[in-house]
JSON list of C-alpha atoms and ligand atoms in Angstrom, two decimals:
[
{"chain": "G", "resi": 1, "resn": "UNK", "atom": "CA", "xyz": [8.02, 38.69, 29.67]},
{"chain": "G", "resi": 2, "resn": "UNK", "atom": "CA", "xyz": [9.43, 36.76, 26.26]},
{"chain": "G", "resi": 3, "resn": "UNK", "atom": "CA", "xyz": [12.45, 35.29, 26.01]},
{"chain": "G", "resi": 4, "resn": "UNK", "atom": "CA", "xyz": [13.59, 32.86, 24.04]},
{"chain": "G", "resi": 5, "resn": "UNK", "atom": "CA", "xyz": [16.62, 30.30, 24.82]},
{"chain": "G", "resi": 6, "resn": "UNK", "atom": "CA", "xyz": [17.42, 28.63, 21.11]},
{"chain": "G", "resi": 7, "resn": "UNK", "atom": "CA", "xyz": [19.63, 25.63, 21.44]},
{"chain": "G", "resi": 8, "resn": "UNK", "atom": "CA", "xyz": [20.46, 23.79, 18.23]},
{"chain": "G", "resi": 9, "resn": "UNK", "atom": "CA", "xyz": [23.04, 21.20, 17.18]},
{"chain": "G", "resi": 10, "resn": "UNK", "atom": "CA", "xyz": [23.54, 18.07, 15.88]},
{"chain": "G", "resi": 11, "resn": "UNK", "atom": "CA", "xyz": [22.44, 14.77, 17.39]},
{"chain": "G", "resi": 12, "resn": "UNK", "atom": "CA", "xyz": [23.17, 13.67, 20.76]},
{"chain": "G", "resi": 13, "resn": "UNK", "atom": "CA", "xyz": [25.23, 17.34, 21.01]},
{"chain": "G", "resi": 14, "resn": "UNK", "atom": "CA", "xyz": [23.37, 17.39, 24.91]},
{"chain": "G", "resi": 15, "resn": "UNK", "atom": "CA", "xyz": [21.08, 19.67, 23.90]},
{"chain": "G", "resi": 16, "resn": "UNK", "atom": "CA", "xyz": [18.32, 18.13, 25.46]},
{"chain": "G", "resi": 17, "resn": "UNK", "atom": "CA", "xyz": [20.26, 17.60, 28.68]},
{"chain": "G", "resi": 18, "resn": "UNK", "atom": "CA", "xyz": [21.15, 21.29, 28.82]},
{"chain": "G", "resi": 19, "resn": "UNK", "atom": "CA", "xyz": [17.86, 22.14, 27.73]},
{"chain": "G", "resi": 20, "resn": "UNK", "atom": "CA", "xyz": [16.06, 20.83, 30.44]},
{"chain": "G", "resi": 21, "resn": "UNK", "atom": "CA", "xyz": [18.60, 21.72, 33.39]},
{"chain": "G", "resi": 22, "resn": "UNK", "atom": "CA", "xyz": [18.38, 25.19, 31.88]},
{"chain": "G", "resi": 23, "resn": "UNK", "atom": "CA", "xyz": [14.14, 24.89, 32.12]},
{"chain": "G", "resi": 24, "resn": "UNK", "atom": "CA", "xyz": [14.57, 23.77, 35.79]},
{"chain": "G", "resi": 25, "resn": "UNK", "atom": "CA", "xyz": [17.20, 26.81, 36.78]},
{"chain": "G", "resi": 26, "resn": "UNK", "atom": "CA", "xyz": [14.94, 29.01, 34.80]},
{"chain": "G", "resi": 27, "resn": "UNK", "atom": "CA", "xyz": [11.68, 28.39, 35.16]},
{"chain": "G", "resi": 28, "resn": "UNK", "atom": "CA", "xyz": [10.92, 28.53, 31.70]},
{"chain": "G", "resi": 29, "resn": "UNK", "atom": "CA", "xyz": [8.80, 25.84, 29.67]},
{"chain": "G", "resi": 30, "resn": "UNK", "atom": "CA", "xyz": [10.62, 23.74, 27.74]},
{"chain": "G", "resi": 31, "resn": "UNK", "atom": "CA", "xyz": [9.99, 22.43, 23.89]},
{"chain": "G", "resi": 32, "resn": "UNK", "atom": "CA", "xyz": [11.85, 19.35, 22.57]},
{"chain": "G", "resi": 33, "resn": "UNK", "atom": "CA", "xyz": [11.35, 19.96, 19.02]},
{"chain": "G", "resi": 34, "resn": "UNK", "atom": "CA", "xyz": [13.27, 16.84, 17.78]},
{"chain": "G", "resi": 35, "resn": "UNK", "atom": "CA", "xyz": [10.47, 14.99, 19.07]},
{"chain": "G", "resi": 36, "resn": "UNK", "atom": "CA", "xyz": [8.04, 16.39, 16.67]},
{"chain": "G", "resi": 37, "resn": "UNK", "atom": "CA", "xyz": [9.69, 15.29, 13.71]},
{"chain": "G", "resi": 38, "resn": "UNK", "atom": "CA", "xyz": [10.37, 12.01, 15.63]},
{"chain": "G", "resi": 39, "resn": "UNK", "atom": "CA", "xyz": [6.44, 11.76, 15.92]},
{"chain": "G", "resi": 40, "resn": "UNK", "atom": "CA", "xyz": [5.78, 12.05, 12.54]},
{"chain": "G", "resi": 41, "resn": "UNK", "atom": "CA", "xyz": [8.65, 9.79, 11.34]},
{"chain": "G", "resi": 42, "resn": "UNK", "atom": "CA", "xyz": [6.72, 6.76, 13.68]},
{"chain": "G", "resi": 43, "resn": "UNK", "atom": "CA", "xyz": [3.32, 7.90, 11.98]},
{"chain": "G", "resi": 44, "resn": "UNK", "atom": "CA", "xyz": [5.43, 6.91, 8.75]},
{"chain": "G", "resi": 45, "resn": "UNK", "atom": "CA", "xyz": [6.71, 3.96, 9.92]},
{"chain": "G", "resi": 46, "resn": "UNK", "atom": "CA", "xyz": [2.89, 3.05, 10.73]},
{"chain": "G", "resi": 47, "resn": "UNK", "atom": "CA", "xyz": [2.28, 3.86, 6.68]},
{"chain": "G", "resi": 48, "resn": "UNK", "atom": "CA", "xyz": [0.92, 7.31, 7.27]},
{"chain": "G", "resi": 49, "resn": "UNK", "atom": "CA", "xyz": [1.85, 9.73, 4.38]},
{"chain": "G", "resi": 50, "resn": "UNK", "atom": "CA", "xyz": [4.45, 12.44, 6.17]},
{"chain": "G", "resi": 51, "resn": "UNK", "atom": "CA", "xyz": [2.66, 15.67, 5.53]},
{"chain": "G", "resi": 52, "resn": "UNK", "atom": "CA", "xyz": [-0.59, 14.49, 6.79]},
{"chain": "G", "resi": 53, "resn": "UNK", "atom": "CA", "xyz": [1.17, 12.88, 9.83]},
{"chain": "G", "resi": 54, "resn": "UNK", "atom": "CA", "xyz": [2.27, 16.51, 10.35]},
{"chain": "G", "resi": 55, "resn": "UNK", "atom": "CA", "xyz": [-0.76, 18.30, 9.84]},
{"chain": "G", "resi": 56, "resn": "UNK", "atom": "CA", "xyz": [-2.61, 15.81, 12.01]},
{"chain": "G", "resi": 57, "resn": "UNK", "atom": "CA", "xyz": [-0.08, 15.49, 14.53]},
{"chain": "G", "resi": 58, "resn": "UNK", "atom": "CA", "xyz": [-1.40, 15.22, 18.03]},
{"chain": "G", "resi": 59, "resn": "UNK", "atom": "CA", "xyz": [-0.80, 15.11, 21.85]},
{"chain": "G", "resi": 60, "resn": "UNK", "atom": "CA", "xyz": [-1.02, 10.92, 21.69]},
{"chain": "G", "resi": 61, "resn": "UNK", "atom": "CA", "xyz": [1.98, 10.98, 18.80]},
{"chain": "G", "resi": 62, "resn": "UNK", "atom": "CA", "xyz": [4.36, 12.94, 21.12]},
{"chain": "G", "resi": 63, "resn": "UNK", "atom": "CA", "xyz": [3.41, 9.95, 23.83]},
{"chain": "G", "resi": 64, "resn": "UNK", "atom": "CA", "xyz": [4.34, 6.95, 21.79]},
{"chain": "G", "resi": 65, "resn": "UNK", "atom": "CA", "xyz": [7.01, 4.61, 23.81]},
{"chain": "G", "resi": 66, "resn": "UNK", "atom": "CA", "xyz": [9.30, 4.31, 20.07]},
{"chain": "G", "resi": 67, "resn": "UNK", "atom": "CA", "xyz": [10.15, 7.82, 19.74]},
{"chain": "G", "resi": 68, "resn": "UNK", "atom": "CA", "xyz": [13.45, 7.52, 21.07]},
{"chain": "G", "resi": 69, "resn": "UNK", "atom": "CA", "xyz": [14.27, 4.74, 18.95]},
{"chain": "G", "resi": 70, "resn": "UNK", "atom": "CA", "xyz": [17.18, 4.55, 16.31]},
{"chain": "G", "resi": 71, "resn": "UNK", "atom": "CA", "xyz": [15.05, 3.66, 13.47]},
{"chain": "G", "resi": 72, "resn": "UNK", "atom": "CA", "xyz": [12.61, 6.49, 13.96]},
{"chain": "G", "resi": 73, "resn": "UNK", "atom": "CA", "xyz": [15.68, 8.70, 14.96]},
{"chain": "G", "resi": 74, "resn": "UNK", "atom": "CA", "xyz": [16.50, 8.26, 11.14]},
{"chain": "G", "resi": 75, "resn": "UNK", "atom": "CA", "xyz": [12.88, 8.63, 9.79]},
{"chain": "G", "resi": 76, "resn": "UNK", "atom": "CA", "xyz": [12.32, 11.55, 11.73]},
{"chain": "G", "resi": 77, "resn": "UNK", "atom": "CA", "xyz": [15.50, 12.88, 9.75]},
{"chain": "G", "resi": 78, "resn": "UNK", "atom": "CA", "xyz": [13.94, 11.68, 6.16]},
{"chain": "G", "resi": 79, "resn": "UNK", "atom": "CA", "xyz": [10.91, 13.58, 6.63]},
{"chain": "G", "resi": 80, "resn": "UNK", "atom": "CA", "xyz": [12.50, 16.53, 8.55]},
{"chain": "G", "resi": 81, "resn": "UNK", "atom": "CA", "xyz": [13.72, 17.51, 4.42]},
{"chain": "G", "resi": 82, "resn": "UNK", "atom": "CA", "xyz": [10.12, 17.53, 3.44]},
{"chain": "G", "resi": 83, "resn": "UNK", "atom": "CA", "xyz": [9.07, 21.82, 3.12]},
{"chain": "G", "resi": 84, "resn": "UNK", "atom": "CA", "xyz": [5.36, 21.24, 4.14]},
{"chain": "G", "resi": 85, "resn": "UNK", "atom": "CA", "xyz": [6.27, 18.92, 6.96]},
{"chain": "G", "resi": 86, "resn": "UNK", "atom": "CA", "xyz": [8.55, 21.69, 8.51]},
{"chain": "G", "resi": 87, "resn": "UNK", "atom": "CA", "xyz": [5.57, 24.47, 7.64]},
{"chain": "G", "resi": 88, "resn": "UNK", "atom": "CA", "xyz": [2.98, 21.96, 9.30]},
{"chain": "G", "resi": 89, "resn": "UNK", "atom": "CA", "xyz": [5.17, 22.20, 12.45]},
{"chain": "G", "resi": 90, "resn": "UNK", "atom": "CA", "xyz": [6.07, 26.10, 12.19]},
{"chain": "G", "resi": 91, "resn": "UNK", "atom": "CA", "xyz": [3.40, 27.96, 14.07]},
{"chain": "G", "resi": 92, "resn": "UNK", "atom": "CA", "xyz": [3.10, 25.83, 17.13]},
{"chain": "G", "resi": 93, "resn": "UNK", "atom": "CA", "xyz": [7.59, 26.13, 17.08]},
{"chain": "G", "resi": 94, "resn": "UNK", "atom": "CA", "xyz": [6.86, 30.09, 16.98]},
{"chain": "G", "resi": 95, "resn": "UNK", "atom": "CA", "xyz": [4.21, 30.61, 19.50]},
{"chain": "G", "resi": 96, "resn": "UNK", "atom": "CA", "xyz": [5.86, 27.81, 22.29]},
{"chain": "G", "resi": 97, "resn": "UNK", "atom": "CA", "xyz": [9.07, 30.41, 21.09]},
{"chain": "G", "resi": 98, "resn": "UNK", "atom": "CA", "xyz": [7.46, 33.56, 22.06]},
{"chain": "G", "resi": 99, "resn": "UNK", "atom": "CA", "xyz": [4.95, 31.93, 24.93]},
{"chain": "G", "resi": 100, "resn": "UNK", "atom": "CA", "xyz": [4.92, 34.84, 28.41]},
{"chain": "G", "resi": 101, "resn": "UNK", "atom": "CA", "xyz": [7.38, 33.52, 31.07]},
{"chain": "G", "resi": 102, "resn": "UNK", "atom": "CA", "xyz": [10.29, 32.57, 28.74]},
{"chain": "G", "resi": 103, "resn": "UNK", "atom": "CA", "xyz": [10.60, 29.46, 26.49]},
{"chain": "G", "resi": 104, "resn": "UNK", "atom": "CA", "xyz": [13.78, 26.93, 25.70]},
{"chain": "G", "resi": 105, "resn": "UNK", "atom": "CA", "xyz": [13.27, 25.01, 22.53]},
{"chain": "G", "resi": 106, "resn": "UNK", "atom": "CA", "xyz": [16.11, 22.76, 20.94]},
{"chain": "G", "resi": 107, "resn": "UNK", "atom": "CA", "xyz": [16.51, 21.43, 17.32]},
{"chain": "G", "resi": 108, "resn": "UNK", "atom": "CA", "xyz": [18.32, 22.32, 14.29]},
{"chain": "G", "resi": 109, "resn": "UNK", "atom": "CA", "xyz": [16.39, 25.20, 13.43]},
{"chain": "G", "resi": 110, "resn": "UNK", "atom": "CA", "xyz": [15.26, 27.57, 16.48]},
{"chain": "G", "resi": 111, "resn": "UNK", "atom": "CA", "xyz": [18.17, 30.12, 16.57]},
{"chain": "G", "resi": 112, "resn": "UNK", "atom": "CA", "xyz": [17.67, 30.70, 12.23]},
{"chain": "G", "resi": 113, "resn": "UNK", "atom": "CA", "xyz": [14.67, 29.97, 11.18]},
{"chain": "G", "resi": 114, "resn": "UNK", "atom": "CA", "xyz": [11.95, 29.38, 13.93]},
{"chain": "G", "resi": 115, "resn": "UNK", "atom": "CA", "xyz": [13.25, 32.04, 16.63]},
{"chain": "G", "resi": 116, "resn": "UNK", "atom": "CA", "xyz": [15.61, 34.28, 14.64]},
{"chain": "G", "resi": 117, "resn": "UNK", "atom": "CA", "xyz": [14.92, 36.95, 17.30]},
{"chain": "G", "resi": 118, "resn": "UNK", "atom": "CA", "xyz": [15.49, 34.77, 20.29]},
{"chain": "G", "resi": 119, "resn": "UNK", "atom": "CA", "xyz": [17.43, 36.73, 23.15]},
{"chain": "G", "resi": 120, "resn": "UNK", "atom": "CA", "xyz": [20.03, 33.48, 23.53]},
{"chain": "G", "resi": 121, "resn": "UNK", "atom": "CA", "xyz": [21.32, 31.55, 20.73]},
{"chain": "G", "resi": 122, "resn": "UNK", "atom": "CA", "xyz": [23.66, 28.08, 21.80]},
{"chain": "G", "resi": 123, "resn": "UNK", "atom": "CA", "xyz": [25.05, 26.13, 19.00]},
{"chain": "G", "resi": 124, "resn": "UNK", "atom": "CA", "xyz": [25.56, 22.82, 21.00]},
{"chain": "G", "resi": 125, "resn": "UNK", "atom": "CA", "xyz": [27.92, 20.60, 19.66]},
{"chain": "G", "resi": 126, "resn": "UNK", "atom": "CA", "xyz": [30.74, 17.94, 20.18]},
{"chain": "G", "resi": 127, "resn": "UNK", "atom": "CA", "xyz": [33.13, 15.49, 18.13]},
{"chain": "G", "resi": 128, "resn": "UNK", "atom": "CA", "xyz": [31.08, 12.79, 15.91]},
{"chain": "G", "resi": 129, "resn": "UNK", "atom": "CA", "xyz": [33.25, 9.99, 18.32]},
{"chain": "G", "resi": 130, "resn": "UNK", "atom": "CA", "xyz": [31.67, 11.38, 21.73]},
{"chain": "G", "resi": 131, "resn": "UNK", "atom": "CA", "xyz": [28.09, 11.89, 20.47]},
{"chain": "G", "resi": 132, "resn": "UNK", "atom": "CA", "xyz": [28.00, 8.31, 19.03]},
{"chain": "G", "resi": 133, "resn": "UNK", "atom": "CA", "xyz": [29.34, 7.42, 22.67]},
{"chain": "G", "resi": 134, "resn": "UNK", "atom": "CA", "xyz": [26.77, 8.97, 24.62]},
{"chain": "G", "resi": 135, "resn": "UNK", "atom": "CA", "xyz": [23.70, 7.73, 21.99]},
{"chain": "G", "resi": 136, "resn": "UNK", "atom": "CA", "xyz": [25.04, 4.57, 21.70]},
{"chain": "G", "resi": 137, "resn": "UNK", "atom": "CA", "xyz": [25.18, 4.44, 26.45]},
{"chain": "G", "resi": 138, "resn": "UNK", "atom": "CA", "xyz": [21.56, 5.86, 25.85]},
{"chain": "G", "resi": 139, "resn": "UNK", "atom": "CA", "xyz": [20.30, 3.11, 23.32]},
{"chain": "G", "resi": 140, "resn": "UNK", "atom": "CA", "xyz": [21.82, -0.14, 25.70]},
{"chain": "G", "resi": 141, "resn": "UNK", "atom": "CA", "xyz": [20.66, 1.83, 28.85]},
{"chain": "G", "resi": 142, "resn": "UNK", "atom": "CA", "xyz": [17.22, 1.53, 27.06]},
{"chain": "G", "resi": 143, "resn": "UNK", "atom": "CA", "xyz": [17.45, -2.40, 26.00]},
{"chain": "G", "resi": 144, "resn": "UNK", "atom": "CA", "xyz": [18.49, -1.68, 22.40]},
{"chain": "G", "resi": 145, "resn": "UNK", "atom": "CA", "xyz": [20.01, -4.41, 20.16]},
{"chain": "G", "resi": 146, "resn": "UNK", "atom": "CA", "xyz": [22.97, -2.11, 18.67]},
{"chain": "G", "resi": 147, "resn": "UNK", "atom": "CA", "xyz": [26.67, -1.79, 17.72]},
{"chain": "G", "resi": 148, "resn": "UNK", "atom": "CA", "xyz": [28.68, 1.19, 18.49]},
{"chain": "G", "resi": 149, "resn": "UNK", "atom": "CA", "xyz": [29.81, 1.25, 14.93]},
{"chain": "G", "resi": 150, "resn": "UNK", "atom": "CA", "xyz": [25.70, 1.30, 13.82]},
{"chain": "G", "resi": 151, "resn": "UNK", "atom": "CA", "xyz": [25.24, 3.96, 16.25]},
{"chain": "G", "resi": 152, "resn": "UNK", "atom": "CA", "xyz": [28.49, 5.94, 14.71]},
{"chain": "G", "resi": 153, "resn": "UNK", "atom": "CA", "xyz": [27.02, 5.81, 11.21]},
{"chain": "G", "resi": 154, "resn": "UNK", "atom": "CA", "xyz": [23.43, 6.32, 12.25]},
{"chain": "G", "resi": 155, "resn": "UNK", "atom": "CA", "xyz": [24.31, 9.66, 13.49]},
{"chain": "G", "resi": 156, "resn": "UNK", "atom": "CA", "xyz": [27.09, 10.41, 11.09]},
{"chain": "G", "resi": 157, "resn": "UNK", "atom": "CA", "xyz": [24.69, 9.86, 7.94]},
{"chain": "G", "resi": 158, "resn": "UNK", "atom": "CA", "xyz": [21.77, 11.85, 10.38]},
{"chain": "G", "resi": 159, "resn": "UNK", "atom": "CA", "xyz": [24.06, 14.78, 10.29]},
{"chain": "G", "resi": 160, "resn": "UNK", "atom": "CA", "xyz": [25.16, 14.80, 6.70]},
{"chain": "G", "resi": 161, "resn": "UNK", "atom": "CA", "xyz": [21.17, 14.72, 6.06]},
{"chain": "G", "resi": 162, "resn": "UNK", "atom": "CA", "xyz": [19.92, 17.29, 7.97]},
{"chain": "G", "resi": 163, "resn": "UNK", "atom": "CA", "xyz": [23.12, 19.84, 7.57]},
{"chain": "G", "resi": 164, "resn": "UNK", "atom": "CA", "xyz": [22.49, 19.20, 3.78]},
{"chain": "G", "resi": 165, "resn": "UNK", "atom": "CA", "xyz": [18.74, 19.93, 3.17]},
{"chain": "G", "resi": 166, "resn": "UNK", "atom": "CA", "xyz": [17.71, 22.71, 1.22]},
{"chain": "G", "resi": 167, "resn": "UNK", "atom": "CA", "xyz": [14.85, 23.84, 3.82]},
{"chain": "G", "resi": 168, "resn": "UNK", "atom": "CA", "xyz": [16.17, 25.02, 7.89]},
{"chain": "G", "resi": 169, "resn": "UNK", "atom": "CA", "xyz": [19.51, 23.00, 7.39]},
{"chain": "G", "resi": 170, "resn": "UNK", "atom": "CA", "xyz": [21.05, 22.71, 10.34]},
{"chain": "G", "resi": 171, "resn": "UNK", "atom": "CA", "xyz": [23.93, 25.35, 10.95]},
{"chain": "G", "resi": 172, "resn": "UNK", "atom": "CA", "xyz": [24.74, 27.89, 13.69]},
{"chain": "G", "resi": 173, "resn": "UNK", "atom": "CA", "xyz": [22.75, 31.01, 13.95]},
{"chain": "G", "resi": 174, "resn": "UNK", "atom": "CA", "xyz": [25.18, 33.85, 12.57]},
{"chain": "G", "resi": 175, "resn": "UNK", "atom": "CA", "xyz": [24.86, 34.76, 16.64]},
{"chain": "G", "resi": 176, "resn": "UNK", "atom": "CA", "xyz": [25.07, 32.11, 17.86]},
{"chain": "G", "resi": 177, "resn": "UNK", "atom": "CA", "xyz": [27.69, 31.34, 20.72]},
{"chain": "G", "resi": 178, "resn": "UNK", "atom": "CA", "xyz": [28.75, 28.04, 20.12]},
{"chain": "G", "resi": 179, "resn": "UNK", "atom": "CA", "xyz": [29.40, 25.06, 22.90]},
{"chain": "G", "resi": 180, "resn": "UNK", "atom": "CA", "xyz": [31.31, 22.10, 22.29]},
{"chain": "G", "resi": 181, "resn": "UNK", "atom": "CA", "xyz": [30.97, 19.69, 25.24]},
{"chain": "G", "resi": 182, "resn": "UNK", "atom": "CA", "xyz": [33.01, 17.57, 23.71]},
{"chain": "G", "resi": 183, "resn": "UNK", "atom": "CA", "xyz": [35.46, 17.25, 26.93]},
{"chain": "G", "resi": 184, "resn": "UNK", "atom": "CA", "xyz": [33.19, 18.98, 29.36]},
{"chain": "G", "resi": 185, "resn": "UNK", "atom": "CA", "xyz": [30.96, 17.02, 32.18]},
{"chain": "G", "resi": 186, "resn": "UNK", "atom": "CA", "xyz": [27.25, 17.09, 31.94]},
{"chain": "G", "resi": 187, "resn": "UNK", "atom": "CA", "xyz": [27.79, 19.55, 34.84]},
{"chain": "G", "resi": 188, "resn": "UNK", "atom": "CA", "xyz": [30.55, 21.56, 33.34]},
{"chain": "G", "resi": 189, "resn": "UNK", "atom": "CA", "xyz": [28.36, 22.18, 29.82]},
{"chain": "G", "resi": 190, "resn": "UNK", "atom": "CA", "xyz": [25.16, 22.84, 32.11]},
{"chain": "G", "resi": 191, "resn": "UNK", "atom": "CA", "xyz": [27.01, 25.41, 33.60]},
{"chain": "G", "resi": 192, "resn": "UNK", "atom": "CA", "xyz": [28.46, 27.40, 30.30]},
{"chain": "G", "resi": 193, "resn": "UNK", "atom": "CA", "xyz": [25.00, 27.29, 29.00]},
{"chain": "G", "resi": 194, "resn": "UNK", "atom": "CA", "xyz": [23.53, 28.79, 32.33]},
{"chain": "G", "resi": 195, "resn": "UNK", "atom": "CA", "xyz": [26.49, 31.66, 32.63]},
{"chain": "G", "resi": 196, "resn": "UNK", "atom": "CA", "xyz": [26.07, 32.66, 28.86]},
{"chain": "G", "resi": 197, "resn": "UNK", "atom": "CA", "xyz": [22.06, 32.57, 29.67]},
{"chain": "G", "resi": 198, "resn": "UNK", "atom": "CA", "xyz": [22.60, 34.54, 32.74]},
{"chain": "G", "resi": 199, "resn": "UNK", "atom": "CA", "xyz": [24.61, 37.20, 30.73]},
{"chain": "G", "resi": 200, "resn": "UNK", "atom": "CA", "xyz": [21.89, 37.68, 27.63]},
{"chain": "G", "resi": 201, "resn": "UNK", "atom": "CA", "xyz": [19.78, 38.76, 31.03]},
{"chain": "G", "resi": 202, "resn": "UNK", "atom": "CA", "xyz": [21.63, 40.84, 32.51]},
{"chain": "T", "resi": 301, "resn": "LIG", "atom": "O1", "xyz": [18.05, 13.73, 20.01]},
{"chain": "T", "resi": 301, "resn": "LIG", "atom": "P1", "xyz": [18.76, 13.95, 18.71]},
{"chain": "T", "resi": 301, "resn": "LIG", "atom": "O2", "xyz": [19.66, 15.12, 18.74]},
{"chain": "T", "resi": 301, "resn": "LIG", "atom": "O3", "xyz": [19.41, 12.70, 18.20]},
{"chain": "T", "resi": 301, "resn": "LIG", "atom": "O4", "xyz": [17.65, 14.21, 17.60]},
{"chain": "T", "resi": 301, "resn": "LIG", "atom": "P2", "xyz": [16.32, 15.06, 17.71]},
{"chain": "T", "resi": 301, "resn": "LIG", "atom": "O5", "xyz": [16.62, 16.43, 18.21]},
{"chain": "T", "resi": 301, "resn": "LIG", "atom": "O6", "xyz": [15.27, 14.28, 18.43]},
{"chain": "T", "resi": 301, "resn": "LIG", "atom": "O7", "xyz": [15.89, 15.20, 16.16]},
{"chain": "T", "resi": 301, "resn": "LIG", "atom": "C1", "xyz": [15.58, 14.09, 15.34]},
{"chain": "T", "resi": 301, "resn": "LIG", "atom": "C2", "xyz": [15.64, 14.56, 13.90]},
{"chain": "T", "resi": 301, "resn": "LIG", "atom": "O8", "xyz": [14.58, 15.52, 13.69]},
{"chain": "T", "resi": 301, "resn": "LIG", "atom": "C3", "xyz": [16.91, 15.30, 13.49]},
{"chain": "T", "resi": 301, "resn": "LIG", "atom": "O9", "xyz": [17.92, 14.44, 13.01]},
{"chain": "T", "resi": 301, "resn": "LIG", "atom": "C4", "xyz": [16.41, 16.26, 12.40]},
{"chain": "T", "resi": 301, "resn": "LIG", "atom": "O10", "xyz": [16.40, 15.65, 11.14]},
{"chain": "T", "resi": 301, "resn": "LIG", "atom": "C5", "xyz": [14.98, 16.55, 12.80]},
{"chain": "T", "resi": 301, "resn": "LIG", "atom": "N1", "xyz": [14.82, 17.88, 13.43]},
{"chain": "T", "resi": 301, "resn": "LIG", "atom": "C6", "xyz": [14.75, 18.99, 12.60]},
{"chain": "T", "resi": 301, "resn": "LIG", "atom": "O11", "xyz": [14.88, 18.86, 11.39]},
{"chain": "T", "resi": 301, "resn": "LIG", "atom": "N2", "xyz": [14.53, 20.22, 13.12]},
{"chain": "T", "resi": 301, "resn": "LIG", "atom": "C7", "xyz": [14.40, 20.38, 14.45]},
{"chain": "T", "resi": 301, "resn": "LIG", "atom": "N3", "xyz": [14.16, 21.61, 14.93]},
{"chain": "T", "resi": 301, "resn": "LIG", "atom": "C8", "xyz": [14.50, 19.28, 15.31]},
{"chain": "T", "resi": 301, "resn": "LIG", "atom": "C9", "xyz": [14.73, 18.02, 14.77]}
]
């Protein structure tokens, strides 16, 4: 059985939150793809050149304890323009997408250009004021030395980039049913994205 769950959205949407709730109800495997792109933003950091970085990428990369962090948060989103680091990261995307047993990805991209034929599209999203909220809880729940009005740019200037590019920008599928847990509990979004899975199912 294939089917694909695409969940895409800006940052700190709750994609990944869903995401994973959504892989334990399920059953299905689950592919951060925003941590690829975070990978090879820390190889650059280190001084690696970005396509190789993605062409080389490996299991160790998608280990590294900094991937969460705000500065390779916005590296990821520098390289994430770059065509042939996006085509270096393509056909692993597609086959995780189309893996037997069902697959949940989330990024920017799944639903339009990675997974076009995905059976459920979710355009996760919420106001720039409660996604700078939640990232900025995350980054001082981790031990991060950051303001709240850092964070707010950070991920303002992190949408404007990667809703901008010229290659995958981020935008809702033309199918996509989109979720804005803006005012909804973790709980309460967990649970739209399960019913509107449940229906595409059916
Ligand atoms: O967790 P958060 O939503 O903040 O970001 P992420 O999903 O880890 O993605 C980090 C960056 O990678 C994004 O800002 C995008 O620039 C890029 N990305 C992308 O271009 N395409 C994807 N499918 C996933 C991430």
């Amino acid at each position: 059985m294939q089917f694909t769950v695409a969940l895409d959205g800006p940052a700190a949407a709750g994609k990944g939150t869903i995401a994973k709730a959504l892989a334990d109800k399920t059953g299905f495997a689950y592919l951060d793809t925003g941590l690829l792109y975070r990978a090879v933003g820390a190889r650059h950091l280190d001084g690696d050149e970005p396509i190789a970085a993605a062409q080389s990428l490996n299991a160790a990369d998608l280990e590294r304890e900094d991937l969460r962090t705000a500065q390779v948060a916005k590296k990821a989103s520098e390289v994430a323009v770059i065509p042939e680091v996006r085509e270096a990261l393509l056909s692993f995307q597609r086959s995780f997408a189309r893996m037997e047993g069902g697959a949940i990805l989330d990024g920017r991209d799944i639903g339009t250009v990675i997974c076009p034929q995905a059976e459920v599209k979710i355009y996760v999203t919420a106001s720039v004021e409660a996604r700078a909220r939640r990232r900025f809880d995350e980054l001082v729940a981790r031990g991060d030395d950051v303001t709240f009005e850092q964070v707010a740019q950070d991920v303002a200037d992190r949408d404007a980039r990667d809703a901008s590019r010229d290659t995958a920008p981020m935008k809702p599928a033309e199918d996509a049913i989109v979720l804005d847990t803006s005012d909804l509990s973790i709980a309460d979004a967990i649970d739209a994205a399960y019913r509107i899975v449940q229906q595409k199912s059916a």
